[in-house]
Amino acid sequence: MNYKTVYTILNNDLKKIENELEYVLDAHSQLLKESSLHYLQAGGKRIRPVFVLLSAKFGNYNFQIVKDVAVSLELIHMASLIHDDVIDDAYTRRGRPTVKAKWDNKISMYTGDYILARALEIITGLNNVEAHKILSKTMVELSIGEIEQIRDKYNFEQTITNYFRRIKRKTALLIAASCQLGGIAADVPRDVHIKLAKFGYYAGMAFQITDDILDFTSTEAKLGKPAGEDLLQGNITLPVLLAIKNPDVKSQIEKVNEYMDSDELSAIIELIKNTGAINKAMQISNLYLQKANQVLNDLPPNPTKKLLGTMLKFIGKRNF
Amino acid sequence: MQFSKKYITEMKEKIYNKIHHSFLSSQLELPEIDNDKLYLLLSILRFQDLPRAQFETYATSVMFIQIALDTHDLVKNDDEYMQHKKRQLTVLAGDFYSGLYYYSLSHLPNIQMIRNLAEGIKIVNENKIRIYNKEVHSFEEYMSCMMKKETAIYQKLARYFHHPISELLSSNWLHINQIIKEKEKYMNYIKENDLLEYSNLKGEKLNRFVGKQIDAYIDSMYSQLIEMVKEPSLIEDFLELIAFNKNNVNSTFIS
């Protein structure tokens, strides 16, 4: 089974979620409607809704309730992408102009805030205090993760622990929340939704490490943004931290700055690849996937376990 | 006055303590807190006779939203106006403050209040875009959008408590004060977008004309406020604040 099968199995519900996303972003202002729907129409993996749906299958799967959770989490993710593109000064995402490129920073700010408000309006349909405590903490942590990413830019002295803490906040916690809230929405027992959160956390860590590897190994056509962009922006990711253990390589990498031309950057990317750092980073990603698999084994017997396992394989092997 | 200056200052300090993040504080200026909005907010909550802890959580949560929205308003389109790093952190600071509102209300817990305020945030941003994108075509439409943009959060809070006087203060009183304090901004927008169809007027004549229209609008909002509050003594301090703000606006305004 590959990940496409999972999407096929969930196809009906994912389609309804897609329609709902479009419906809830139907703003009065034509421009706001267009800017809100801009990333939605660009597609995407919808990883968070997929995890919500799969996790909910461990309990009383009521699509009307689960749908709201899935829609909200995707909206939160979408709002953060719109704001991220202002932060990163990004002009393309998924091969299309960003909201900031098509309109401007102001429209991006208002659109992101609008989408976030819609997400909170919808998620409050879930009358479960614990779910809101989890999600709100996740959102605060997500911002702190991003703030600390700016603080640590071009800081080649930062530790790997620092990196792990940052990616936990900026990516893993939202995926963990997707799994846990999916479970809560389906009234699974507490020990089960805690396990689902752990599963999501490990999967999310692996997902982000893979993302960081792809910045070095993939192409602009596949990424929808230039390769090496993270490094150019000063985001010190796992492959870089592993590569700079070699002092000679470190002295070269430390030359990176946002004005560096593409030839120089390409040479440094090659240098990083030649250290074996990419393979080591993959091994670490695999360790997280193994941990996720262990948690999966601990979950109660359910046919959905196989689908979650397939999603883990997809995270490990994805090249886009 | 219902609240002393000392109390207002203490509340501001509490809010600043709760939004403190060492790196943000080292890079960005402290966000401003609008005195009128804080005063109104505290008054709405005072009307409810809430336990102290709840009172403070509601007050700080609503202010987190206001600060988040105001912070995002500072993000400019061009780095000439804002250093790149400062812009990045301004975006994130706004997101952080907005997360804090959700966090504090979910721990209170009050899910319905989270929803009401989220509806308010939605309305604020819808109207910000309409104004920014010049999707308003008349004086009335512009004033209505500005009112929603400035007051939706407080109206939603007042609506939650089912308190008509608070609702009226949140709409009319807050709107009147915002216009008084930012009259120049209102005048410029109305003139630039020809919202009063005054193509034959120019210079001072045009300023006087637009100023008079705005004053007439303020008067009508004020009359409505007085008319609808059966006992004006209940809002005496609010009426005093309008007079205070009127006396303190830039004297170059034409009215």
Coordinates of C-alpha atoms in Angstrom, one line a residue:
Chain A
M1 CA 0.0 0.0 0.0
N2 CA 1.3 3.5 -0.8
Y3 CA 0.2 6.9 0.5
K4 CA -2.0 7.4 -2.5
T5 CA -4.1 4.5 -1.4
V6 CA -4.7 6.2 1.9
Y7 CA -5.9 9.3 0.1
T8 CA -8.1 7.1 -2.1
I9 CA -9.7 5.5 1.0
L10 CA -10.3 8.9 2.6
N11 CA -11.2 10.5 -0.7
N12 CA -14.9 11.1 0.0
D13 CA -14.2 12.8 3.3
L14 CA -11.2 14.7 2.0
K15 CA -13.4 16.1 -0.8
K16 CA -16.0 17.2 1.6
I17 CA -13.3 18.9 3.7
E18 CA -12.0 20.6 0.6
N19 CA -15.5 21.9 -0.2
E20 CA -15.9 23.0 3.4
L21 CA -12.5 24.9 3.3
E22 CA -13.8 26.7 0.2
Y23 CA -17.1 27.4 1.8
V24 CA -15.8 28.8 5.1
L25 CA -13.5 31.2 3.3
D26 CA -16.3 32.8 1.3
A27 CA -15.7 36.3 2.5
H28 CA -17.9 39.4 1.6
S29 CA -14.9 41.2 0.1
Q30 CA -14.0 39.8 -3.3
L31 CA -10.3 40.4 -2.7
L32 CA -10.4 38.7 0.7
K33 CA -12.2 35.8 -0.8
E34 CA -9.5 35.5 -3.6
S35 CA -6.5 36.0 -1.2
S36 CA -8.0 33.4 1.3
L37 CA -8.6 30.8 -1.4
H38 CA -5.3 31.4 -3.1
Y39 CA -3.3 28.7 -1.3
L40 CA -6.3 26.4 -1.0
Q41 CA -6.5 26.3 -4.8
A42 CA -2.8 25.6 -5.0
G43 CA -3.5 22.2 -3.5
G44 CA -1.2 20.6 -1.0
K45 CA -0.7 17.4 0.9
R46 CA -3.4 18.1 3.5
I47 CA -1.3 16.1 6.0
R48 CA -3.1 17.6 9.0
P49 CA -6.7 16.7 7.8
V50 CA -5.5 13.3 6.9
F51 CA -4.1 12.7 10.4
V52 CA -7.2 14.1 12.0
L53 CA -9.4 11.7 10.0
L54 CA -7.3 8.7 10.5
S55 CA -6.9 9.3 14.3
A56 CA -10.7 9.8 14.6
K57 CA -11.2 6.3 13.3
F58 CA -9.9 5.0 16.6
G59 CA -13.2 6.2 18.2
N60 CA -16.8 7.1 17.3
Y61 CA -16.1 8.6 13.9
N62 CA -18.7 11.3 13.4
F63 CA -17.7 13.1 10.3
Q64 CA -19.6 16.3 11.1
I65 CA -17.6 16.8 14.3
V66 CA -14.3 15.5 12.9
K67 CA -14.6 17.6 9.8
D68 CA -14.6 20.8 11.9
V69 CA -11.3 19.8 13.5
A70 CA -9.7 18.9 10.2
V71 CA -10.9 22.1 8.6
S72 CA -9.6 24.3 11.5
L73 CA -6.2 22.7 11.6
E74 CA -5.7 23.1 7.8
L75 CA -6.8 26.8 8.2
I76 CA -4.4 27.4 11.0
H77 CA -1.6 25.9 8.8
M78 CA -2.7 27.9 5.8
A79 CA -2.8 31.2 7.8
S80 CA 0.7 30.5 9.1
L81 CA 2.0 29.9 5.6
I82 CA 0.6 33.2 4.4
H83 CA 2.4 35.0 7.3
D84 CA 5.5 32.9 6.8
D85 CA 5.8 34.2 3.2
V86 CA 5.9 37.8 4.5
I87 CA 8.5 36.8 7.0
D88 CA 10.6 35.0 4.4
D89 CA 10.0 37.5 1.7
A90 CA 8.9 34.5 -0.5
Y91 CA 7.5 35.1 -3.9
T92 CA 6.6 31.6 -4.9
R93 CA 5.0 28.7 -3.0
R94 CA 4.0 25.4 -4.5
G95 CA 5.1 26.9 -7.8
R96 CA 2.6 29.8 -7.6
P97 CA 3.0 33.4 -6.5
T98 CA 2.6 33.9 -2.8
V99 CA -0.2 36.1 -1.4
K100 CA 2.4 38.7 -0.7
A101 CA 3.7 38.5 -4.3
K102 CA 0.2 38.6 -5.9
W103 CA -1.1 41.3 -3.6
D104 CA 1.2 42.7 -0.8
N105 CA 2.3 42.3 2.8
K106 CA -0.7 44.2 4.2
I107 CA -3.2 41.9 2.4
S108 CA -1.2 38.9 3.6
M109 CA -1.4 40.1 7.2
Y110 CA -5.2 40.7 7.1
T111 CA -5.9 37.5 5.1
G112 CA -3.8 35.4 7.6
D113 CA -5.6 36.9 10.6
Y114 CA -9.0 36.4 8.9
I115 CA -8.3 32.8 8.2
L116 CA -7.0 32.2 11.7
A117 CA -10.2 33.8 13.1
R118 CA -12.3 31.5 10.9
A119 CA -10.3 28.5 12.2
L120 CA -11.0 29.5 15.8
E121 CA -14.7 30.1 15.1
I122 CA -15.0 26.6 13.6
I123 CA -12.9 24.7 16.2
T124 CA -15.0 26.2 19.0
G125 CA -17.8 24.0 17.7
L126 CA -15.9 21.3 19.6
N127 CA -17.0 21.6 23.1
N128 CA -14.0 20.0 24.8
V129 CA -11.8 22.1 27.1
E130 CA -8.8 19.8 26.9
A131 CA -8.8 20.0 23.1
H132 CA -8.7 23.8 23.2
K133 CA -6.0 23.8 25.8
I134 CA -3.9 21.6 23.6
L135 CA -4.5 23.5 20.4
S136 CA -4.0 27.0 22.0
K137 CA -0.7 25.9 23.6
T138 CA 0.3 24.5 20.2
M139 CA -0.4 27.9 18.6
V140 CA 1.6 29.8 21.2
E141 CA 4.5 27.3 20.9
L142 CA 4.3 27.6 17.1
S143 CA 4.9 31.3 17.2
I144 CA 7.7 30.9 19.8
G145 CA 9.3 28.4 17.5
E146 CA 9.2 30.8 14.6
I147 CA 10.5 33.7 16.7
E148 CA 13.4 31.6 17.9
Q149 CA 14.1 30.6 14.3
I150 CA 14.7 34.3 13.6
R151 CA 16.8 34.7 16.7
D152 CA 19.0 31.8 15.7
K153 CA 19.5 32.8 12.0
Y154 CA 23.0 32.5 10.8
N155 CA 24.0 31.3 14.3
F156 CA 26.3 28.4 13.4
E157 CA 27.1 27.8 17.1
Q158 CA 23.6 26.6 17.9
T159 CA 23.2 23.0 19.2
I160 CA 21.3 20.2 17.6
T161 CA 19.1 20.2 20.7
N162 CA 18.2 23.8 19.8
Y163 CA 17.2 22.6 16.3
F164 CA 15.0 19.8 17.6
R165 CA 13.3 22.1 20.1
R166 CA 12.6 24.6 17.2
I167 CA 11.2 22.0 14.8
K168 CA 9.1 20.5 17.5
R169 CA 7.5 23.9 18.0
K170 CA 7.2 25.0 14.4
T171 CA 6.0 21.7 12.9
A172 CA 5.7 18.6 15.1
L173 CA 3.3 20.0 17.7
L174 CA 0.7 20.9 15.1
I175 CA 0.8 17.4 13.6
A176 CA 0.6 16.0 17.1
A177 CA -2.4 18.2 17.8
S178 CA -4.0 17.0 14.6
C179 CA -3.8 13.4 15.7
Q180 CA -4.8 14.1 19.3
L181 CA -7.7 16.3 18.4
G182 CA -8.9 13.8 15.8
G183 CA -9.0 11.3 18.6
I184 CA -10.6 13.6 21.1
A185 CA -13.3 14.6 18.5
A186 CA -14.1 10.9 18.3
D187 CA -14.2 10.4 22.0
V188 CA -11.3 8.0 22.2
P189 CA -10.1 7.2 25.8
R190 CA -7.5 9.5 27.2
D191 CA -4.6 7.0 27.0
V192 CA -5.4 6.6 23.3
H193 CA -5.4 10.3 22.4
I194 CA -2.1 10.7 24.3
K195 CA -0.6 8.0 22.2
L196 CA -2.0 9.5 19.1
A197 CA -0.3 12.8 20.1
K198 CA 3.0 11.0 20.6
F199 CA 2.6 9.3 17.2
G200 CA 1.9 12.7 15.6
Y201 CA 4.9 14.3 17.3
Y202 CA 7.4 11.7 16.1
A203 CA 5.8 11.8 12.6
G204 CA 6.0 15.6 12.6
M205 CA 9.6 15.6 13.6
A206 CA 10.5 13.2 10.8
F207 CA 8.3 15.3 8.4
Q208 CA 10.3 18.5 9.2
I209 CA 13.7 16.8 9.0
T210 CA 12.7 15.4 5.6
D211 CA 11.6 18.9 4.6
D212 CA 15.0 20.3 5.7
I213 CA 16.8 17.5 3.8
L214 CA 14.7 18.3 0.7
D215 CA 16.0 21.9 0.7
F216 CA 19.4 20.4 -0.2
T217 CA 18.4 17.4 -2.4
S218 CA 15.3 18.5 -4.3
T219 CA 14.8 20.8 -7.2
E220 CA 13.0 24.1 -7.6
A221 CA 10.4 22.4 -9.8
K222 CA 9.5 19.9 -7.1
L223 CA 9.8 22.2 -4.1
G224 CA 8.0 25.2 -5.7
K225 CA 10.8 27.4 -4.2
P226 CA 14.5 27.6 -5.0
A227 CA 16.7 24.8 -3.5
G228 CA 19.0 25.9 -0.7
E229 CA 16.6 28.7 0.2
D230 CA 16.5 27.8 3.9
L231 CA 20.3 28.0 4.2
L232 CA 20.4 31.2 2.2
Q233 CA 17.9 32.7 4.6
G234 CA 20.1 31.7 7.5
N235 CA 17.9 28.8 8.8
I236 CA 20.4 26.4 10.2
T237 CA 18.8 23.0 9.7
L238 CA 19.9 19.5 10.7
P239 CA 22.1 18.7 7.6
V240 CA 24.0 22.0 8.2
L241 CA 24.5 21.2 11.9
L242 CA 25.8 17.8 11.1
A243 CA 28.1 19.1 8.3
I244 CA 29.7 21.8 10.4
K245 CA 31.1 19.2 12.8
N246 CA 33.9 19.2 10.3
P247 CA 35.9 22.4 11.0
D248 CA 36.9 22.9 7.4
V249 CA 33.4 22.6 6.2
K250 CA 32.2 24.9 8.9
S251 CA 34.5 27.7 7.8
Q252 CA 33.0 27.5 4.3
I253 CA 29.4 27.4 5.5
E254 CA 29.9 30.4 7.8
K255 CA 30.3 32.5 4.7
V256 CA 26.7 32.1 3.8
N257 CA 24.7 35.3 3.8
E258 CA 21.5 36.4 2.2
Y259 CA 23.3 38.2 -0.7
M260 CA 25.4 35.2 -1.7
D261 CA 25.1 34.4 -5.4
S262 CA 23.6 31.1 -6.6
D263 CA 26.9 29.6 -7.8
E264 CA 28.5 30.1 -4.4
L265 CA 25.5 28.7 -2.7
S266 CA 25.4 25.7 -5.0
A267 CA 29.1 25.0 -4.2
I268 CA 28.3 25.1 -0.5
I269 CA 25.3 22.8 -1.0
E270 CA 27.5 20.3 -2.7
L271 CA 30.0 20.6 0.1
I272 CA 27.3 19.8 2.6
K273 CA 26.2 16.8 0.6
N274 CA 29.7 15.5 0.3
T275 CA 30.1 15.3 4.1
G276 CA 27.5 12.6 4.4
A277 CA 25.3 14.9 6.5
I278 CA 22.3 14.2 4.4
N279 CA 22.5 10.5 5.1
K280 CA 23.0 11.1 8.8
A281 CA 20.0 13.4 8.8
M282 CA 17.9 10.7 7.0
Q283 CA 19.0 8.2 9.7
I284 CA 17.8 10.6 12.4
S285 CA 14.5 11.1 10.6
N286 CA 14.2 7.3 10.4
L287 CA 14.7 7.0 14.1
Y288 CA 11.7 9.3 14.7
L289 CA 9.7 7.2 12.2
Q290 CA 10.7 4.1 14.2
K291 CA 9.5 5.7 17.4
A292 CA 6.3 6.6 15.7
N293 CA 5.9 3.0 14.6
Q294 CA 6.5 1.8 18.2
V295 CA 3.7 4.1 19.4
L296 CA 1.5 2.8 16.5
N297 CA 2.0 -0.8 17.8
D298 CA 0.9 0.3 21.2
L299 CA -2.4 1.7 19.9
P300 CA -5.5 -0.5 20.2
P301 CA -6.2 -2.9 17.3
N302 CA -7.8 -1.0 14.4
P303 CA -7.5 -1.3 10.6
T304 CA -6.5 2.4 10.5
K305 CA -3.1 1.5 12.0
K306 CA -2.1 0.2 8.6
L307 CA -3.0 3.5 7.0
L308 CA -1.1 5.5 9.6
G309 CA 1.9 3.2 9.0
T310 CA 1.6 3.9 5.3
M311 CA 1.6 7.7 6.0
L312 CA 4.8 7.2 8.0
K313 CA 6.4 5.5 5.0
F314 CA 5.3 8.4 2.8
I315 CA 6.9 10.9 5.2
G316 CA 10.2 8.9 5.1
K317 CA 10.3 8.6 1.4
R318 CA 8.7 11.7 0.0
N319 CA 10.6 13.8 -2.4
F320 CA 8.3 16.8 -2.6
Chain B
M1 CA -14.0 58.2 36.9
Q2 CA -14.7 54.5 37.3
F3 CA -11.0 53.6 37.2
S4 CA -8.1 55.5 38.6
K5 CA -5.0 56.3 36.5
K6 CA -3.1 54.1 38.8
Y7 CA -5.4 51.1 38.2
I8 CA -5.2 51.6 34.4
T9 CA -1.4 51.7 34.7
E10 CA -1.3 48.6 36.8
M11 CA -3.5 46.7 34.2
K12 CA -1.2 47.8 31.4
E13 CA 1.7 46.4 33.3
K14 CA 0.0 43.1 33.9
I15 CA -0.7 42.9 30.2
Y16 CA 2.9 43.8 29.3
N17 CA 4.2 41.2 31.7
K18 CA 2.0 38.5 30.1
I19 CA 3.1 39.2 26.6
H20 CA 6.8 39.4 27.5
H21 CA 9.2 37.4 25.4
S22 CA 12.9 38.2 26.0
F23 CA 13.9 38.2 22.4
L24 CA 10.9 40.1 21.1
S25 CA 11.3 42.7 23.9
S26 CA 15.0 43.2 22.9
Q27 CA 14.1 43.8 19.3
L28 CA 10.7 45.5 19.2
E29 CA 9.2 48.4 21.0
L30 CA 6.5 47.7 23.5
P31 CA 3.1 47.7 21.8
E32 CA 0.9 50.6 22.6
I33 CA -2.3 50.1 24.5
D34 CA -5.2 52.4 23.5
N35 CA -6.5 54.1 26.7
D36 CA -10.0 54.4 25.4
K37 CA -10.2 50.8 24.5
L38 CA -8.8 49.6 27.8
Y39 CA -11.1 51.9 29.7
L40 CA -14.1 50.6 27.8
L41 CA -13.0 47.0 28.2
L42 CA -12.6 47.3 32.0
S43 CA -16.0 49.0 32.2
I44 CA -17.8 46.3 30.3
L45 CA -16.3 43.8 32.7
R46 CA -17.0 45.9 35.7
F47 CA -20.7 46.0 34.8
Q48 CA -20.6 42.2 35.2
D49 CA -19.4 42.0 38.7
L50 CA -17.0 39.2 37.9
P51 CA -14.6 37.5 40.3
R52 CA -11.1 39.2 40.2
A53 CA -9.3 36.3 38.4
Q54 CA -12.0 36.1 35.7
F55 CA -12.1 39.8 35.3
E56 CA -8.3 40.0 34.7
T57 CA -8.3 37.0 32.3
Y58 CA -11.0 38.5 30.2
A59 CA -9.3 41.9 30.3
T60 CA -5.9 40.6 29.3
S61 CA -7.3 38.2 26.7
V62 CA -9.2 41.0 24.8
M63 CA -6.2 43.3 25.0
F64 CA -4.0 40.5 23.6
I65 CA -6.3 40.5 20.5
Q66 CA -6.2 44.3 20.2
I67 CA -2.4 44.3 20.5
A68 CA -2.1 41.5 18.0
L69 CA -4.3 43.3 15.5
D70 CA -2.5 46.6 16.0
T71 CA 0.9 44.9 15.8
H72 CA 0.0 43.4 12.4
D73 CA -1.1 46.9 11.2
L74 CA 2.5 48.0 11.7
V75 CA 3.7 45.6 9.0
K76 CA 4.5 47.7 5.9
N77 CA 4.8 46.7 2.3
D78 CA 8.3 48.1 1.9
D79 CA 11.4 47.5 3.8
E80 CA 12.4 51.1 3.5
Y81 CA 9.9 51.7 6.2
M82 CA 10.7 48.7 8.3
Q83 CA 14.0 46.8 8.6
H84 CA 13.7 43.3 7.3
K85 CA 14.3 41.6 10.7
K86 CA 11.9 44.0 12.5
R87 CA 9.2 43.2 9.9
Q88 CA 9.7 39.5 10.5
L89 CA 9.4 39.8 14.2
T90 CA 6.4 42.1 14.0
V91 CA 4.5 39.5 12.0
L92 CA 5.5 36.8 14.6
A93 CA 4.8 39.0 17.6
G94 CA 1.2 39.6 16.3
D95 CA 0.8 35.8 15.9
F96 CA 2.2 35.2 19.4
Y97 CA -0.2 37.7 21.0
S98 CA -3.1 36.3 19.2
G99 CA -2.2 32.8 20.3
L100 CA -2.1 34.1 23.9
Y101 CA -5.7 35.2 23.7
Y102 CA -6.8 31.7 22.7
Y103 CA -4.5 30.2 25.3
S104 CA -5.7 32.2 28.3
L105 CA -9.4 31.8 27.4
S106 CA -9.1 28.1 26.9
H107 CA -7.5 27.7 30.3
L108 CA -10.2 29.8 32.0
P109 CA -12.1 28.0 30.3
N110 CA -14.6 29.9 28.2
I111 CA -15.0 28.4 24.7
Q112 CA -18.0 30.5 23.8
M113 CA -16.0 33.7 24.5
I114 CA -13.2 32.4 22.3
R115 CA -15.8 32.0 19.5
N116 CA -17.4 35.4 20.1
L117 CA -14.1 37.2 20.0
A118 CA -12.9 35.2 16.9
E119 CA -16.1 36.4 15.1
G120 CA -15.0 39.9 16.1
I121 CA -11.5 39.4 14.7
K122 CA -13.0 38.1 11.5
I123 CA -15.1 41.3 11.1
V124 CA -12.2 43.5 11.9
N125 CA -10.1 42.0 9.2
E126 CA -12.9 41.9 6.6
N127 CA -13.3 45.6 7.1
K128 CA -9.6 46.3 7.2
I129 CA -9.3 44.8 3.7
R130 CA -12.3 46.6 2.4
I131 CA -10.9 49.9 3.6
Y132 CA -7.3 49.2 2.4
N133 CA -8.5 47.9 -0.9
K134 CA -10.8 50.9 -1.3
E135 CA -13.9 48.8 -1.6
V136 CA -16.1 51.5 0.0
H137 CA -17.9 53.9 -2.2
S138 CA -19.7 56.3 0.1
F139 CA -19.2 58.3 3.2
E140 CA -21.7 56.2 5.1
E141 CA -20.2 52.9 3.9
Y142 CA -16.7 54.2 5.0
M143 CA -18.0 55.2 8.4
S144 CA -19.7 51.9 8.9
C145 CA -16.5 49.9 7.9
M146 CA -14.4 52.0 10.3
M147 CA -16.9 51.5 13.1
K148 CA -16.8 47.7 12.6
K149 CA -13.0 47.7 12.3
E150 CA -12.5 49.6 15.5
T151 CA -15.3 48.3 17.6
A152 CA -16.2 44.7 16.6
I153 CA -14.1 43.0 19.3
Y154 CA -15.8 45.1 22.1
Q155 CA -19.2 44.7 20.6
K156 CA -18.8 40.9 20.6
L157 CA -17.6 41.0 24.2
A158 CA -20.6 43.1 25.2
R159 CA -22.9 40.9 23.3
Y160 CA -21.6 37.9 25.2
F161 CA -22.6 39.5 28.4
H162 CA -26.0 40.5 27.0
H163 CA -25.4 44.1 28.3
P164 CA -27.1 46.7 26.1
I165 CA -25.3 49.7 27.6
S166 CA -22.0 48.0 27.0
E167 CA -23.0 47.3 23.4
L168 CA -23.9 50.9 22.8
L169 CA -20.7 52.1 24.4
S170 CA -18.7 49.6 22.3
S171 CA -20.3 50.9 19.1
N172 CA -21.1 54.6 19.4
W173 CA -18.8 55.8 22.2
L174 CA -15.7 54.0 21.0
H175 CA -16.4 55.0 17.4
I176 CA -16.9 58.7 18.3
N177 CA -13.6 58.7 20.2
Q178 CA -11.7 57.1 17.4
I179 CA -13.0 59.6 14.9
I180 CA -12.1 62.5 17.2
K181 CA -8.6 61.3 17.8
E182 CA -7.9 60.3 14.1
K183 CA -10.0 62.9 12.3
E184 CA -7.2 63.8 10.0
K185 CA -6.9 60.2 8.8
Y186 CA -10.6 60.0 8.2
M187 CA -10.6 63.3 6.3
N188 CA -7.8 62.2 4.1
Y189 CA -9.4 59.0 3.2
I190 CA -12.7 60.6 2.4
K191 CA -11.0 63.3 0.3
E192 CA -8.7 60.9 -1.6
N193 CA -11.5 58.6 -2.5
D194 CA -14.1 61.3 -3.3
L195 CA -16.6 59.7 -0.9
L196 CA -18.7 62.9 -0.6
E197 CA -18.7 63.8 -4.3
Y198 CA -17.3 67.3 -3.8
S199 CA -15.4 67.6 -7.1
N200 CA -16.0 71.3 -7.3
L201 CA -14.4 72.0 -3.9
K202 CA -10.7 72.4 -3.3
G203 CA -8.2 73.4 -0.5
E204 CA -9.6 75.0 2.6
K205 CA -13.2 74.9 1.4
L206 CA -12.9 71.2 0.8
N207 CA -11.4 70.7 4.3
R208 CA -14.2 72.6 5.9
F209 CA -16.8 70.7 4.0
V210 CA -15.4 67.3 4.9
G211 CA -14.8 68.4 8.5
K212 CA -18.4 69.5 8.9
Q213 CA -19.7 66.3 7.5
I214 CA -17.7 64.3 10.0
D215 CA -18.8 66.6 12.9
A216 CA -22.4 66.1 11.9
Y217 CA -21.8 62.4 11.8
I218 CA -20.2 62.5 15.3
D219 CA -23.2 64.6 16.6
S220 CA -25.7 62.1 15.2
M221 CA -23.8 59.2 16.9
Y222 CA -23.6 61.1 20.1
S223 CA -27.4 61.9 20.1
Q224 CA -28.1 58.3 19.4
L225 CA -26.0 57.3 22.4
I226 CA -27.7 59.8 24.7
E227 CA -31.2 58.8 23.4
M228 CA -30.7 55.1 23.8
V229 CA -29.3 55.2 27.3
K230 CA -32.3 55.8 29.5
E231 CA -30.2 57.0 32.5
P232 CA -27.3 59.2 31.2
S233 CA -25.8 59.2 34.7
L234 CA -24.8 55.6 34.0
I235 CA -22.4 56.8 31.3
E236 CA -21.4 60.1 32.8
D237 CA -17.7 59.3 32.9
F238 CA -17.8 58.1 29.2
L239 CA -19.3 61.5 28.2
E240 CA -16.6 63.3 30.1
L241 CA -14.0 61.3 28.2
I242 CA -15.5 62.4 24.9
A243 CA -15.2 66.0 26.0
F244 CA -11.7 65.3 27.2
N245 CA -10.6 63.8 23.9
K246 CA -12.2 66.7 22.0
N247 CA -10.2 69.2 24.0
N248 CA -7.0 67.3 23.5
V249 CA -7.0 66.7 19.7
N250 CA -4.6 68.6 17.5
S251 CA -5.8 72.2 17.3
T252 CA -5.0 72.3 13.6
F253 CA -8.1 70.3 12.8
I254 CA -10.7 72.2 11.0
S255 CA -14.2 71.7 12.3

